[in-house]
Structures are given as structure tokens and as C-alpha cells.
Amino acid sequence: MKIIILHGLYMHGMMMQPLSYLLQQKGYQTEVISYNTVEIDLESLFDKVDLAIDFEDTNILVGHSLGGLCSSSTSNNARFQ
């Protein structure tokens, strides 16, 4: 199982590394995605999520704060359905 992690507003992906590390210790594959939270380019973010997805396994998007809203937008985007 792969867990893709998105950070919150005014944060950088480095802030989510402790969570990523803990999940890896539990046996999960993780990837933290950084993106500009001031000027969000959803297409660019969708591209990053697309590249992170493991199409041969189950994927989970985890987002903190704004990352949760972006996760919802990603899951509602037609190219991920």
C-alpha cells in the first residue's frame, strides 16, 4: 500500500516527513508531495500525484488542512477515476 501525503497551507513537504517516517516504520510505502500553497496550480499538483501513484497497488491520499482539500479535488478529478 502506498500513502501519498500532502502538506497544509504555508507549509513545505518537509513538515510531513515525521509522519512519512512513522508510516514507513509500520511497513507502508510513502511519498510526500510539496506544492506552492500561495498560488496553487492544480494541474501541476495533479501531475505530481499522477507520478506518485503506484498503479499496481492500493494508494491512499492523506492531506493536512489545505492538503486535505487538494486531496479531495484530486480524487474528484476525472483523470483519477
Tab-separated table of C-alpha atoms in Angstrom:
chain	number	residue	atom	x	y	z
A	1	MET	CA	0.000	0.000	0.000
A	2	LYS	CA	1.285	3.463	-0.877
A	3	ILE	CA	0.374	6.561	1.092
A	4	ILE	CA	0.739	9.905	-0.696
A	5	ILE	CA	0.977	12.817	1.738
A	6	LEU	CA	0.084	16.462	1.028
A	7	HIS	CA	1.014	19.258	3.458
A	8	GLY	CA	-1.090	22.196	4.596
A	9	LEU	CA	-1.180	25.930	3.945
A	10	TYR	CA	2.121	27.841	4.252
A	11	MET	CA	3.982	24.591	4.826
A	12	HIS	CA	6.549	22.593	2.881
A	13	GLY	CA	6.628	18.857	2.359
A	14	MET	CA	9.481	18.610	4.879
A	15	MET	CA	6.926	19.254	7.623
A	16	MET	CA	5.277	15.939	6.782
A	17	GLN	CA	8.486	13.877	6.877
A	18	PRO	CA	7.983	12.759	10.513
A	19	LEU	CA	4.575	11.313	9.559
A	20	SER	CA	6.095	9.705	6.474
A	21	TYR	CA	8.851	8.153	8.596
A	22	LEU	CA	6.377	6.745	11.142
A	23	LEU	CA	4.262	5.212	8.364
A	24	GLN	CA	7.363	3.683	6.768
A	25	GLN	CA	8.239	2.131	10.133
A	26	LYS	CA	4.797	0.488	10.038
A	27	GLY	CA	5.623	-1.006	6.628
A	28	TYR	CA	3.894	1.445	4.303
A	29	GLN	CA	5.445	2.938	1.192
A	30	THR	CA	5.096	6.733	1.356
A	31	GLU	CA	5.691	9.800	-0.776
A	32	VAL	CA	5.421	13.394	0.369
A	33	ILE	CA	4.459	15.913	-2.309
A	34	SER	CA	5.357	19.594	-1.983
A	35	TYR	CA	3.438	22.295	-3.805
A	36	ASN	CA	3.056	26.075	-3.705
A	37	THR	CA	0.213	26.812	-1.297
A	38	VAL	CA	0.036	30.532	-2.087
A	39	GLU	CA	-0.570	30.125	-5.824
A	40	ILE	CA	-1.883	26.585	-6.238
A	41	ASP	CA	-1.543	25.189	-9.732
A	42	LEU	CA	-3.968	22.261	-9.538
A	43	GLU	CA	-2.878	20.795	-12.879
A	44	SER	CA	0.737	20.720	-11.688
A	45	LEU	CA	-0.367	19.155	-8.406
A	46	PHE	CA	-2.458	16.579	-10.286
A	47	ASP	CA	0.629	15.771	-12.375
A	48	LYS	CA	2.693	15.225	-9.215
A	49	VAL	CA	0.019	12.962	-7.708
A	50	ASP	CA	-0.246	11.092	-11.006
A	51	LEU	CA	3.502	10.426	-10.947
A	52	ALA	CA	3.344	9.302	-7.303
A	53	ILE	CA	0.546	6.778	-7.801
A	54	ASP	CA	1.523	3.123	-7.827
A	55	PHE	CA	-0.873	1.690	-10.396
A	56	GLU	CA	-0.114	-1.864	-9.251
A	57	ASP	CA	-1.104	-1.312	-5.624
A	58	THR	CA	-3.620	0.459	-3.404
A	59	ASN	CA	-3.000	4.191	-2.929
A	60	ILE	CA	-4.201	6.465	-0.151
A	61	LEU	CA	-4.085	10.268	-0.297
A	62	VAL	CA	-3.549	11.896	3.096
A	63	GLY	CA	-3.732	15.660	3.368
A	64	HIS	CA	-3.321	18.030	6.286
A	65	SER	CA	-5.529	21.139	6.190
A	66	LEU	CA	-5.228	22.584	2.666
A	67	GLY	CA	-3.649	19.287	1.616
A	68	GLY	CA	-6.944	17.601	2.520
A	69	LEU	CA	-8.852	19.973	0.259
A	70	CYS	CA	-6.363	19.323	-2.533
A	71	SER	CA	-6.733	15.568	-1.948
A	72	SER	CA	-10.496	15.917	-2.378
A	73	SER	CA	-10.005	17.921	-5.569
A	74	THR	CA	-7.609	15.276	-6.849
A	75	SER	CA	-9.964	12.403	-6.102
A	76	ASN	CA	-12.825	14.259	-7.796
A	77	ASN	CA	-10.758	14.959	-10.923
A	78	ALA	CA	-11.918	12.853	-13.883
A	79	ARG	CA	-8.423	11.626	-14.760
A	80	PHE	CA	-8.147	9.772	-11.449
A	81	GLN	CA	-11.454	7.910	-11.740
